[in-house]
PDB file of C-alpha atoms in Angstrom:
ATOM      1  CA  MET A1500     -10.200   2.135  29.172  1.00  0.00           C
ATOM      2  CA  ASN A1501      -9.277   5.072  31.635  1.00  0.00           C
ATOM      3  CA  PRO A1502     -10.399   8.310  30.231  1.00  0.00           C
ATOM      4  CA  SER A1503      -7.491   9.925  31.413  1.00  0.00           C
ATOM      5  CA  ASN A1504      -5.326   8.150  29.049  1.00  0.00           C
ATOM      6  CA  ARG A1505      -7.594   9.352  25.727  1.00  0.00           C
ATOM      7  CA  THR A1506      -6.484  12.263  23.553  1.00  0.00           C
ATOM      8  CA  ASP A1507      -8.286  15.420  23.840  1.00  0.00           C
ATOM      9  CA  ARG A1508      -9.525  15.251  19.844  1.00  0.00           C
ATOM     10  CA  GLN A1509      -9.260  11.656  18.965  1.00  0.00           C
ATOM     11  CA  GLU A1510      -6.640  10.563  16.233  1.00  0.00           C
ATOM     12  CA  LEU A1511      -6.293   7.514  13.688  1.00  0.00           C
ATOM     13  CA  ILE A1512      -2.788   5.442  13.752  1.00  0.00           C
ATOM     14  CA  VAL A1513      -2.375   3.318  11.047  1.00  0.00           C
ATOM     15  CA  VAL A1514      -0.434  -0.175  12.528  1.00  0.00           C
ATOM     16  CA  THR A1515       0.611  -2.952   9.697  1.00  0.00           C
ATOM     17  CA  GLY A1516       1.154  -6.462  10.914  1.00  0.00           C
ATOM     18  CA  ALA A1517      -0.958  -6.615  13.823  1.00  0.00           C
ATOM     19  CA  SER A1518      -2.062  -9.752  13.967  1.00  0.00           C
ATOM     20  CA  THR A1519      -0.075 -10.929  16.437  1.00  0.00           C
ATOM     21  CA  GLY A1520       3.176  -9.722  18.597  1.00  0.00           C
ATOM     22  CA  MET A1521       4.436  -6.177  18.712  1.00  0.00           C
ATOM     23  CA  GLY A1522       2.164  -5.377  16.600  1.00  0.00           C
ATOM     24  CA  ALA A1523      -1.011  -6.079  18.298  1.00  0.00           C
ATOM     25  CA  ALA A1524       0.378  -5.465  21.055  1.00  0.00           C
ATOM     26  CA  THR A1525       0.828  -1.994  19.547  1.00  0.00           C
ATOM     27  CA  ALA A1526      -2.511  -1.927  18.570  1.00  0.00           C
ATOM     28  CA  LYS A1527      -3.814  -2.296  22.252  1.00  0.00           C
ATOM     29  CA  GLU A1528      -1.738   0.037  23.487  1.00  0.00           C
ATOM     30  CA  LEU A1529      -2.557   2.806  21.277  1.00  0.00           C
ATOM     31  CA  ALA A1530      -6.020   1.993  21.616  1.00  0.00           C
ATOM     32  CA  ARG A1531      -5.736   2.225  25.273  1.00  0.00           C
ATOM     33  CA  LYS A1532      -4.248   5.572  25.318  1.00  0.00           C
ATOM     34  CA  GLY A1533      -7.129   7.107  23.128  1.00  0.00           C
ATOM     35  CA  PHE A1534      -6.413   6.658  19.674  1.00  0.00           C
ATOM     36  CA  HIS A1535      -8.126   5.131  17.003  1.00  0.00           C
ATOM     37  CA  VAL A1536      -6.352   2.358  15.422  1.00  0.00           C
ATOM     38  CA  LEU A1537      -6.255   1.116  11.827  1.00  0.00           C
ATOM     39  CA  ALA A1538      -4.416  -2.421  12.409  1.00  0.00           C
ATOM     40  CA  GLY A1539      -3.826  -4.051   9.407  1.00  0.00           C
ATOM     41  CA  VAL A1540      -3.768  -7.821   9.479  1.00  0.00           C
ATOM     42  CA  ARG A1541      -4.010 -11.197   6.803  1.00  0.00           C
ATOM     43  CA  ARG A1542      -6.689 -13.047   8.069  1.00  0.00           C
ATOM     44  CA  GLU A1543     -10.457 -12.757   8.977  1.00  0.00           C
ATOM     45  CA  ALA A1544      -9.759 -14.558  12.175  1.00  0.00           C
ATOM     46  CA  ASP A1545      -7.068 -12.552  12.924  1.00  0.00           C
ATOM     47  CA  ALA A1546      -9.416  -9.482  12.374  1.00  0.00           C
ATOM     48  CA  ASP A1547     -11.917 -11.112  14.965  1.00  0.00           C
ATOM     49  CA  ALA A1548      -9.416 -11.880  17.577  1.00  0.00           C
ATOM     50  CA  LEU A1549      -8.067  -7.931  17.943  1.00  0.00           C
ATOM     51  CA  ARG A1550     -11.331  -6.081  16.625  1.00  0.00           C
ATOM     52  CA  ALA A1551     -12.137  -4.129  20.159  1.00  0.00           C
ATOM     53  CA  GLU A1552     -13.338  -0.655  21.046  1.00  0.00           C
ATOM     54  CA  ASP A1553     -10.701   1.513  18.290  1.00  0.00           C
ATOM     55  CA  ILE A1554      -9.505  -0.866  17.029  1.00  0.00           C
ATOM     56  CA  GLU A1555     -10.446  -1.204  13.428  1.00  0.00           C
ATOM     57  CA  PRO A1556      -8.718  -4.257  11.790  1.00  0.00           C
ATOM     58  CA  LEU A1557      -8.408  -4.152   8.242  1.00  0.00           C
ATOM     59  CA  ILE A1558      -7.379  -6.959   5.487  1.00  0.00           C
ATOM     60  CA  LEU A1559      -4.074  -5.825   4.390  1.00  0.00           C
ATOM     61  CA  ASP A1560      -1.002  -7.300   2.585  1.00  0.00           C
ATOM     62  CA  ILE A1561       1.452  -4.610   1.983  1.00  0.00           C
ATOM     63  CA  THR A1562       2.533  -6.199  -0.792  1.00  0.00           C
ATOM     64  CA  VAL A1563      -0.642  -5.683  -3.043  1.00  0.00           C
ATOM     65  CA  ASP A1564      -1.464  -2.119  -4.419  1.00  0.00           C
ATOM     66  CA  SER A1565      -5.186  -2.086  -3.693  1.00  0.00           C
ATOM     67  CA  ASP A1566      -4.974  -3.310  -0.104  1.00  0.00           C
ATOM     68  CA  VAL A1567      -2.553  -0.425   0.635  1.00  0.00           C
ATOM     69  CA  ALA A1568      -4.478   1.732  -1.563  1.00  0.00           C
ATOM     70  CA  ALA A1569      -7.463   1.069   0.397  1.00  0.00           C
ATOM     71  CA  VAL A1570      -6.352   1.362   3.737  1.00  0.00           C
ATOM     72  CA  ALA A1571      -5.104   5.226   2.162  1.00  0.00           C
ATOM     73  CA  ASP A1572      -9.071   5.876   1.111  1.00  0.00           C
ATOM     74  CA  ARG A1573      -9.832   4.368   4.701  1.00  0.00           C
ATOM     75  CA  VAL A1574      -7.991   7.646   6.167  1.00  0.00           C
ATOM     76  CA  ALA A1575      -9.408   9.991   3.679  1.00  0.00           C
ATOM     77  CA  ARG A1576     -12.657   9.201   4.067  1.00  0.00           C
ATOM     78  CA  ASP A1577     -12.657   8.765   7.574  1.00  0.00           C
ATOM     79  CA  PRO A1578     -16.334   9.328   8.947  1.00  0.00           C
ATOM     80  CA  LEU A1579     -14.933  11.856  11.428  1.00  0.00           C
ATOM     81  CA  ARG A1580     -12.557  13.378   9.615  1.00  0.00           C
ATOM     82  CA  ARG A1581     -10.088  12.561  12.033  1.00  0.00           C
ATOM     83  CA  PRO A1582      -6.342  13.597  11.144  1.00  0.00           C
ATOM     84  CA  LEU A1583      -3.816  10.815  10.788  1.00  0.00           C
ATOM     85  CA  ARG A1584      -1.381  10.436  13.735  1.00  0.00           C
ATOM     86  CA  ALA A1585       0.941   8.048  12.654  1.00  0.00           C
ATOM     87  CA  LEU A1586       1.968   5.508  10.433  1.00  0.00           C
ATOM     88  CA  ILE A1587       4.050   2.255  12.156  1.00  0.00           C
ATOM     89  CA  ASN A1588       5.288   0.482   9.236  1.00  0.00           C
ATOM     90  CA  ASN A1589       6.058  -2.719  11.796  1.00  0.00           C
ATOM     91  CA  ALA A1590       4.835  -5.401   9.216  1.00  0.00           C
ATOM     92  CA  GLY A1591       7.800  -8.027   8.439  1.00  0.00           C
ATOM     93  CA  ILE A1592       9.042 -11.674   7.935  1.00  0.00           C
ATOM     94  CA  ALA A1593      12.569 -13.201   8.707  1.00  0.00           C
ATOM     95  CA  ILE A1594      13.932 -15.873   6.470  1.00  0.00           C
ATOM     96  CA  ASN A1595      17.353 -16.983   7.468  1.00  0.00           C
ATOM     97  CA  ALA A1596      20.100 -18.946   5.674  1.00  0.00           C
ATOM     98  CA  PRO A1597      23.184 -18.678   4.682  1.00  0.00           C
ATOM     99  CA  THR A1598      23.793 -16.493   1.291  1.00  0.00           C
ATOM    100  CA  GLU A1599      24.737 -19.208  -0.896  1.00  0.00           C
ATOM    101  CA  THR A1600      21.792 -21.748   0.073  1.00  0.00           C
ATOM    102  CA  LEU A1601      18.701 -19.037   0.335  1.00  0.00           C
ATOM    103  CA  PRO A1602      16.675 -19.227  -3.048  1.00  0.00           C
ATOM    104  CA  LEU A1603      16.652 -15.759  -4.533  1.00  0.00           C
ATOM    105  CA  ALA A1604      12.963 -15.937  -4.581  1.00  0.00           C
ATOM    106  CA  GLN A1605      13.087 -15.354  -0.387  1.00  0.00           C
ATOM    107  CA  TRP A1606      15.903 -13.061  -0.975  1.00  0.00           C
ATOM    108  CA  ARG A1607      12.945 -11.030  -2.991  1.00  0.00           C
ATOM    109  CA  GLN A1608      10.462 -11.878  -0.951  1.00  0.00           C
ATOM    110  CA  GLN A1609      12.100 -10.572   2.133  1.00  0.00           C
ATOM    111  CA  PHE A1610      12.714  -6.941   0.644  1.00  0.00           C
ATOM    112  CA  GLU A1611       9.026  -7.085  -0.806  1.00  0.00           C
ATOM    113  CA  VAL A1612       8.390  -7.293   2.658  1.00  0.00           C
ATOM    114  CA  ASN A1613      10.561  -5.920   5.187  1.00  0.00           C
ATOM    115  CA  LEU A1614      11.467  -2.821   2.566  1.00  0.00           C
ATOM    116  CA  PHE A1615       9.226  -2.031  -0.241  1.00  0.00           C
ATOM    117  CA  GLY A1616       6.064  -2.812   1.073  1.00  0.00           C
ATOM    118  CA  HIS A1617       6.926   0.358   4.237  1.00  0.00           C
ATOM    119  CA  ILE A1618       7.633   2.227   1.165  1.00  0.00           C
ATOM    120  CA  ALA A1619       4.283   1.967  -0.427  1.00  0.00           C
ATOM    121  CA  MET A1620       2.939   2.288   2.205  1.00  0.00           C
ATOM    122  CA  THR A1621       4.713   5.551   3.130  1.00  0.00           C
ATOM    123  CA  GLN A1622       4.396   6.872  -0.366  1.00  0.00           C
ATOM    124  CA  THR A1623       0.522   6.182  -0.664  1.00  0.00           C
ATOM    125  CA  LEU A1624      -0.049   7.955   3.139  1.00  0.00           C
ATOM    126  CA  MET A1625       1.925  10.708   2.440  1.00  0.00           C
ATOM    127  CA  PRO A1626      -0.855  13.210   1.907  1.00  0.00           C
ATOM    128  CA  ALA A1627      -2.497  12.539   4.681  1.00  0.00           C
ATOM    129  CA  LEU A1628       1.019  12.409   6.789  1.00  0.00           C
ATOM    130  CA  LEU A1629       1.814  15.857   5.468  1.00  0.00           C
ATOM    131  CA  GLY A1630      -1.613  17.322   5.788  1.00  0.00           C
ATOM    132  CA  SER A1631      -1.599  16.527   9.713  1.00  0.00           C
ATOM    133  CA  ARG A1632       2.128  16.829  10.429  1.00  0.00           C
ATOM    134  CA  ALA A1633       2.507  13.058  11.333  1.00  0.00           C
ATOM    135  CA  THR A1634       5.020  10.686  12.379  1.00  0.00           C
ATOM    136  CA  VAL A1635       6.364   7.584  10.308  1.00  0.00           C
ATOM    137  CA  VAL A1636       7.820   4.701  12.625  1.00  0.00           C
ATOM    138  CA  ASN A1637       9.718   2.376  10.852  1.00  0.00           C
ATOM    139  CA  ILE A1638      10.152  -1.045  12.724  1.00  0.00           C
ATOM    140  CA  SER A1639      14.072  -2.006  11.862  1.00  0.00           C
ATOM    141  CA  SER A1640      15.724  -4.478  14.220  1.00  0.00           C
ATOM    142  CA  VAL A1641      19.322  -4.815  15.814  1.00  0.00           C
ATOM    143  CA  GLY A1642      19.586  -6.467  12.418  1.00  0.00           C
ATOM    144  CA  GLY A1643      19.843  -3.309  10.808  1.00  0.00           C
ATOM    145  CA  LYS A1644      23.352  -2.487  12.436  1.00  0.00           C
ATOM    146  CA  VAL A1645      24.924  -5.311  12.564  1.00  0.00           C
ATOM    147  CA  ALA A1646      24.565  -8.213   9.955  1.00  0.00           C
ATOM    148  CA  MET A1647      24.325 -11.578  11.663  1.00  0.00           C
ATOM    149  CA  SER A1648      25.741 -14.672  10.352  1.00  0.00           C
ATOM    150  CA  THR A1649      22.518 -16.248   7.945  1.00  0.00           C
ATOM    151  CA  TYR A1650      20.801 -12.808   8.254  1.00  0.00           C
ATOM    152  CA  GLY A1651      21.955 -11.479   4.966  1.00  0.00           C
ATOM    153  CA  ALA A1652      18.599 -10.988   3.268  1.00  0.00           C
ATOM    154  CA  TYR A1653      17.116 -10.073   6.455  1.00  0.00           C
ATOM    155  CA  ALA A1654      19.673  -7.805   7.917  1.00  0.00           C
ATOM    156  CA  GLY A1655      20.012  -6.298   4.300  1.00  0.00           C
ATOM    157  CA  ALA A1656      16.008  -5.124   4.243  1.00  0.00           C
ATOM    158  CA  LYS A1657      16.491  -3.703   7.104  1.00  0.00           C
ATOM    159  CA  PHE A1658      19.786  -1.720   6.568  1.00  0.00           C
ATOM    160  CA  ALA A1659      17.956  -0.104   3.716  1.00  0.00           C
ATOM    161  CA  LEU A1660      14.870   0.659   5.235  1.00  0.00           C
ATOM    162  CA  GLU A1661      17.185   2.584   8.046  1.00  0.00           C
ATOM    163  CA  ALA A1662      18.876   4.675   5.249  1.00  0.00           C
ATOM    164  CA  VAL A1663      15.560   5.191   3.731  1.00  0.00           C
ATOM    165  CA  SER A1664      14.494   6.362   7.123  1.00  0.00           C
ATOM    166  CA  ASP A1665      17.309   8.592   7.365  1.00  0.00           C
ATOM    167  CA  SER A1666      16.757   9.872   3.995  1.00  0.00           C
ATOM    168  CA  LEU A1667      13.009  10.262   4.195  1.00  0.00           C
ATOM    169  CA  ARG A1668      13.535  12.034   7.788  1.00  0.00           C
ATOM    170  CA  ARG A1669      15.656  14.814   5.424  1.00  0.00           C
ATOM    171  CA  GLU A1670      12.963  15.424   3.286  1.00  0.00           C
ATOM    172  CA  VAL A1671       9.925  15.998   5.111  1.00  0.00           C
ATOM    173  CA  ALA A1672      11.627  17.160   8.414  1.00  0.00           C
ATOM    174  CA  GLU A1673      10.661  20.945   7.271  1.00  0.00           C
ATOM    175  CA  PHE A1674       7.143  19.805   6.853  1.00  0.00           C
ATOM    176  CA  GLY A1675       6.619  18.866  10.323  1.00  0.00           C
ATOM    177  CA  VAL A1676       6.699  14.993   9.137  1.00  0.00           C
ATOM    178  CA  LYS A1677       8.849  13.015  11.664  1.00  0.00           C
ATOM    179  CA  VAL A1678      10.356   9.910  11.095  1.00  0.00           C
ATOM    180  CA  VAL A1679      11.950   7.834  13.919  1.00  0.00           C
ATOM    181  CA  VAL A1680      13.294   4.071  13.809  1.00  0.00           C
ATOM    182  CA  VAL A1681      12.414   1.769  16.327  1.00  0.00           C
ATOM    183  CA  GLU A1682      15.905  -1.316  17.108  1.00  0.00           C
ATOM    184  CA  PRO A1683      13.794  -4.430  18.833  1.00  0.00           C
ATOM    185  CA  GLY A1684      16.195  -6.983  19.872  1.00  0.00           C
ATOM    186  CA  ALA A1685      14.879 -10.210  21.250  1.00  0.00           C
ATOM    187  CA  VAL A1686      10.993 -10.125  21.556  1.00  0.00           C
ATOM    188  CA  LYS A1687       9.055 -12.889  22.337  1.00  0.00           C
ATOM    189  CA  THR A1688       6.700 -13.518  20.027  1.00  0.00           C
ATOM    190  CA  GLU A1689       4.464 -16.162  17.906  1.00  0.00           C
ATOM    191  CA  ILE A1690       5.575 -15.422  14.385  1.00  0.00           C
ATOM    192  CA  ALA A1691       9.585 -16.121  16.067  1.00  0.00           C
ATOM    193  CA  GLU A1692       8.173 -19.761  15.923  1.00  0.00           C
ATOM    194  CA  ARG A1693       7.788 -19.443  12.361  1.00  0.00           C
ATOM    195  CA  GLY A1694      10.665 -18.056  11.525  1.00  0.00           C
ATOM    196  CA  PHE A1695      12.460 -20.822  13.091  1.00  0.00           C
ATOM    197  CA  ALA A1696      10.391 -23.625  11.406  1.00  0.00           C
ATOM    198  CA  ALA A1697      10.992 -21.994   7.789  1.00  0.00           C
ATOM    199  CA  ALA A1698      14.814 -21.562   8.671  1.00  0.00           C
ATOM    200  CA  ASP A1699      15.112 -25.598   9.911  1.00  0.00           C
ATOM    201  CA  ARG A1700      13.061 -26.288   6.318  1.00  0.00           C
ATOM    202  CA  LEU A1701      15.809 -24.141   4.196  1.00  0.00           C
ATOM    203  CA  ASN A1702      18.497 -25.863   6.064  1.00  0.00           C
ATOM    204  CA  ALA A1703      16.994 -29.359   5.878  1.00  0.00           C
ATOM    205  CA  SER A1704      16.871 -28.787   1.826  1.00  0.00           C
ATOM    206  CA  MET A1705      21.056 -28.019   1.732  1.00  0.00           C
ATOM    207  CA  THR A1706      22.790 -30.001  -0.553  1.00  0.00           C
ATOM    208  CA  PRO A1707      25.408 -32.286   1.181  1.00  0.00           C
ATOM    209  CA  ALA A1708      28.089 -30.083   0.277  1.00  0.00           C
ATOM    210  CA  GLN A1709      26.903 -26.989   1.861  1.00  0.00           C
ATOM    211  CA  LEU A1710      25.740 -29.148   4.621  1.00  0.00           C
ATOM    212  CA  GLN A1711      29.360 -29.714   5.360  1.00  0.00           C
ATOM    213  CA  ARG A1712      30.294 -26.067   4.819  1.00  0.00           C
ATOM    214  CA  TYR A1713      27.258 -24.664   7.322  1.00  0.00           C
ATOM    215  CA  GLY A1714      25.622 -27.351   9.168  1.00  0.00           C
ATOM    216  CA  ASP A1715      27.254 -27.008  12.316  1.00  0.00           C
ATOM    217  CA  LEU A1716      27.125 -23.059  12.214  1.00  0.00           C
ATOM    218  CA  THR A1717      22.978 -22.857  11.265  1.00  0.00           C
ATOM    219  CA  ALA A1718      22.332 -25.773  13.798  1.00  0.00           C
ATOM    220  CA  ALA A1719      24.414 -23.187  16.504  1.00  0.00           C
ATOM    221  CA  ILE A1720      22.488 -20.195  15.008  1.00  0.00           C
ATOM    222  CA  SER A1721      19.315 -21.610  15.224  1.00  0.00           C
ATOM    223  CA  ALA A1722      19.802 -22.963  19.156  1.00  0.00           C
ATOM    224  CA  GLN A1723      21.248 -19.453  19.994  1.00  0.00           C
ATOM    225  CA  ALA A1724      18.205 -17.821  18.630  1.00  0.00           C
ATOM    226  CA  ARG A1725      16.299 -20.104  20.760  1.00  0.00           C
ATOM    227  CA  SER A1726      17.586 -19.036  23.692  1.00  0.00           C
ATOM    228  CA  HIS A1727      17.799 -15.427  23.372  1.00  0.00           C
ATOM    229  CA  MET A1728      14.221 -15.845  22.597  1.00  0.00           C
ATOM    230  CA  LYS A1729      13.310 -17.356  26.001  1.00  0.00           C
ATOM    231  CA  ARG A1730      14.896 -14.640  27.517  1.00  0.00           C
ATOM    232  CA  GLY A1731      13.595 -11.675  25.411  1.00  0.00           C
ATOM    233  CA  ILE A1732      11.104  -8.887  26.394  1.00  0.00           C
ATOM    234  CA  ALA A1733       7.478  -8.978  26.233  1.00  0.00           C
ATOM    235  CA  ALA A1734       5.646  -7.871  22.867  1.00  0.00           C
ATOM    236  CA  GLU A1735       3.679  -5.233  25.436  1.00  0.00           C
ATOM    237  CA  HIS A1736       6.827  -3.971  26.553  1.00  0.00           C
ATOM    238  CA  ALA A1737       8.094  -3.141  23.233  1.00  0.00           C
ATOM    239  CA  ALA A1738       4.815  -2.159  22.242  1.00  0.00           C
ATOM    240  CA  LYS A1739       5.077   0.568  24.997  1.00  0.00           C
ATOM    241  CA  VAL A1740       8.225   1.423  23.227  1.00  0.00           C
ATOM    242  CA  ILE A1741       6.745   2.126  20.086  1.00  0.00           C
ATOM    243  CA  ALA A1742       3.739   4.044  21.576  1.00  0.00           C
ATOM    244  CA  LYS A1743       6.154   6.215  22.957  1.00  0.00           C
ATOM    245  CA  ALA A1744       7.932   7.398  19.551  1.00  0.00           C
ATOM    246  CA  ALA A1745       4.491   7.247  17.485  1.00  0.00           C
ATOM    247  CA  THR A1746       2.795   9.843  19.509  1.00  0.00           C
ATOM    248  CA  ALA A1747       5.740  11.982  21.244  1.00  0.00           C
ATOM    249  CA  SER A1748       5.835  16.019  20.047  1.00  0.00           C
ATOM    250  CA  ARG A1749       9.814  15.633  19.554  1.00  0.00           C
ATOM    251  CA  PRO A1750      10.907  11.942  19.248  1.00  0.00           C
ATOM    252  CA  ARG A1751      14.017  10.687  18.766  1.00  0.00           C
ATOM    253  CA  THR A1752      15.376   9.469  15.265  1.00  0.00           C
ATOM    254  CA  ARG A1753      15.887   5.841  17.045  1.00  0.00           C
ATOM    255  CA  TYR A1754      14.949   3.866  19.652  1.00  0.00           C
ATOM    256  CA  ALA A1755      16.209   0.694  20.569  1.00  0.00           C
ATOM    257  CA  ILE A1756      14.338  -2.368  22.601  1.00  0.00           C
ATOM    258  CA  GLY A1757      15.639  -4.244  24.616  1.00  0.00           C
ATOM    259  CA  ARG A1758      19.439  -4.977  26.210  1.00  0.00           C
ATOM    260  CA  ASP A1759      20.679  -6.886  23.711  1.00  0.00           C
ATOM    261  CA  ALA A1760      20.427  -4.636  20.883  1.00  0.00           C
ATOM    262  CA  ALA A1761      21.339  -1.689  22.887  1.00  0.00           C
ATOM    263  CA  ILE A1762      24.783  -2.931  23.099  1.00  0.00           C
ATOM    264  CA  LEU A1763      25.499  -4.164  20.109  1.00  0.00           C
ATOM    265  CA  VAL A1764      24.401  -0.915  18.282  1.00  0.00           C
ATOM    266  CA  ARG A1765      26.301   0.550  20.803  1.00  0.00           C
ATOM    267  CA  LEU A1766      29.498  -1.614  19.638  1.00  0.00           C
ATOM    268  CA  ALA A1767      28.957  -1.476  16.090  1.00  0.00           C
ATOM    269  CA  ARG A1768      29.572   2.472  16.677  1.00  0.00           C
ATOM    270  CA  VAL A1769      32.761   2.368  18.553  1.00  0.00           C
ATOM    271  CA  ILE A1770      34.918  -1.091  17.362  1.00  0.00           C
ATOM    272  CA  SER A1771      36.696  -2.493  14.694  1.00  0.00           C
ATOM    273  CA  ASP A1772      34.726  -5.098  12.276  1.00  0.00           C
ATOM    274  CA  ARG A1773      37.249  -7.426  13.063  1.00  0.00           C
ATOM    275  CA  LEU A1774      36.895  -6.985  16.801  1.00  0.00           C
ATOM    276  CA  LEU A1775      32.627  -7.646  15.949  1.00  0.00           C
ATOM    277  CA  ASP A1776      33.724 -10.345  14.629  1.00  0.00           C
ATOM    278  CA  HIS A1777      35.414 -11.925  17.566  1.00  0.00           C
ATOM    279  CA  ILE A1778      32.816 -10.835  19.829  1.00  0.00           C
ATOM    280  CA  LEU A1779      29.638 -12.477  18.055  1.00  0.00           C
ATOM    281  CA  ARG A1780      32.233 -15.620  17.604  1.00  0.00           C
ATOM    282  CA  LEU A1781      32.331 -15.707  21.270  1.00  0.00           C
ATOM    283  CA  GLY A1782      28.784 -15.842  21.700  1.00  0.00           C
ATOM    284  CA  LEU A1783      28.010 -18.278  19.204  1.00  0.00           C
ATOM    285  CA  ARG A1784      30.252 -20.655  20.571  1.00  0.00           C
ATOM    286  CA  PRO A1785      28.808 -22.089  23.394  1.00  0.00           C
ATOM    287  CA  HIS A1786      25.785 -22.809  21.171  1.00  0.00           C
ATOM    288  CA  TYR A1787      27.895 -25.668  18.893  1.00  0.00           C
ATOM    289  CA  VAL A1788      26.902 -29.253  19.255  1.00  0.00           C
ATOM    290  CA  LYS A1789      30.054 -31.093  21.328  1.00  0.00           C
ATOM    291  CA  ASN A1790      32.771 -31.686  19.364  1.00  0.00           C
ATOM    292  CA  SER A1791      31.397 -29.788  16.313  1.00  0.00           C
ATOM    293  CA  ARG A1792      33.033 -26.537  17.084  1.00  0.00           C
ATOM    294  CA  PRO A1793      34.639 -24.480  14.390  1.00  0.00           C
ATOM    295  CA  SER A1794      38.257 -24.048  14.231  1.00  0.00           C
ATOM    296  CA  ALA A1795      40.052 -21.071  13.044  1.00  0.00           C
ATOM    297  CA  ARG A1796      40.066 -22.284   9.417  1.00  0.00           C
ATOM    298  CA  ARG A1797      36.123 -22.670   8.955  1.00  0.00           C
ATOM    299  CA  SER A1798      33.415 -20.804   8.476  1.00  0.00           C
ATOM    300  CA  ASP A1799      33.248 -17.490  10.389  1.00  0.00           C
ATOM    301  CA  PRO A1800      29.984 -18.126  12.487  1.00  0.00           C
ATOM    302  CA  SER A1801      28.539 -15.020  14.551  1.00  0.00           C
ATOM    303  CA  ILE A1802      25.731 -14.213  16.722  1.00  0.00           C
ATOM    304  CA  SER A1803      22.096 -14.589  16.413  1.00  0.00           C
ATOM    305  CA  ILE A1804      20.413 -12.498  18.650  1.00  0.00           C
ATOM    306  CA  GLY A1805      17.099 -13.652  17.070  1.00  0.00           C
ATOM    307  CA  ALA A1806      15.682 -11.370  14.911  1.00  0.00           C
ATOM    308  CA  VAL A1807      12.394 -10.260  15.459  1.00  0.00           C
ATOM    309  CA  SER A1808      10.031 -11.912  12.921  1.00  0.00           C
ATOM    310  CA  ARG A1809       6.228 -10.336  12.591  1.00  0.00           C
ATOM    311  CA  ASP A1810       3.250 -11.084  10.869  1.00  0.00           C
ATOM    312  CA  GLN A1811       3.593  -9.898   7.550  1.00  0.00           C
ATOM    313  CA  SER A1812       0.343  -8.210   7.206  1.00  0.00           C
TER     314      SER A1812
END
């Protein structure tokens, strides 16, 4: 590591969902900058792969109270008494299917991981965050601004995370704690393929009537998501933005990652819902199988930018 990248006084940063993808890349980027990273992973094999100078893997399932408490205890009992510089709530899953067909248990799982787990981490680490006037970085998504067809559960949790972030920012600003939202578009990660596989399994379990209603739509969205993912940005590029958000003395309240995210976030602010629906429909149209494109009387599909799916750590 280049010594010039080290901070004058080493500080701790907690990163959840660090097994692969953006989380792992962010842990490495922050360690390169001289921070000591407590990196949440789900499996010992992931810990062994990630462990390095200034990266200390911790087994962490953010939906398990004892795991969350153990991270807070590790921060509080740091042998070098290093302050906590940032909490990066990156862990997440993406399970997408039409609202009618996605089992309620999957809806609940999505919210447990993508919303309540982040709240649990933030609540439990708040004493340390307040004590060092640290930064909370919540990794949202373009899906936190625009809800594409079949992404209702994912987008619902991300919309909620955006709202919680706004509320938290206004609650703790006077105490010096900063709250930042990062909104990635398509990012090339291994976990995205697992999200595609889960969606394919759910689609295969639809009833004949549901398949008639949504089969063409889900196939088109899957094809489009894979296409966007191939052109997505590298996890290492996303990690640089996240590291900047976590360590800046005066960070912006929001950072978009990727051209697709920047365009959609801006469009959603200035155009009507109907116009946005039309634009998203046009974006999806090329991905329908020939002779199966929907007519104006059929379902109202929308684009799927490829909501980033991260490891639930």
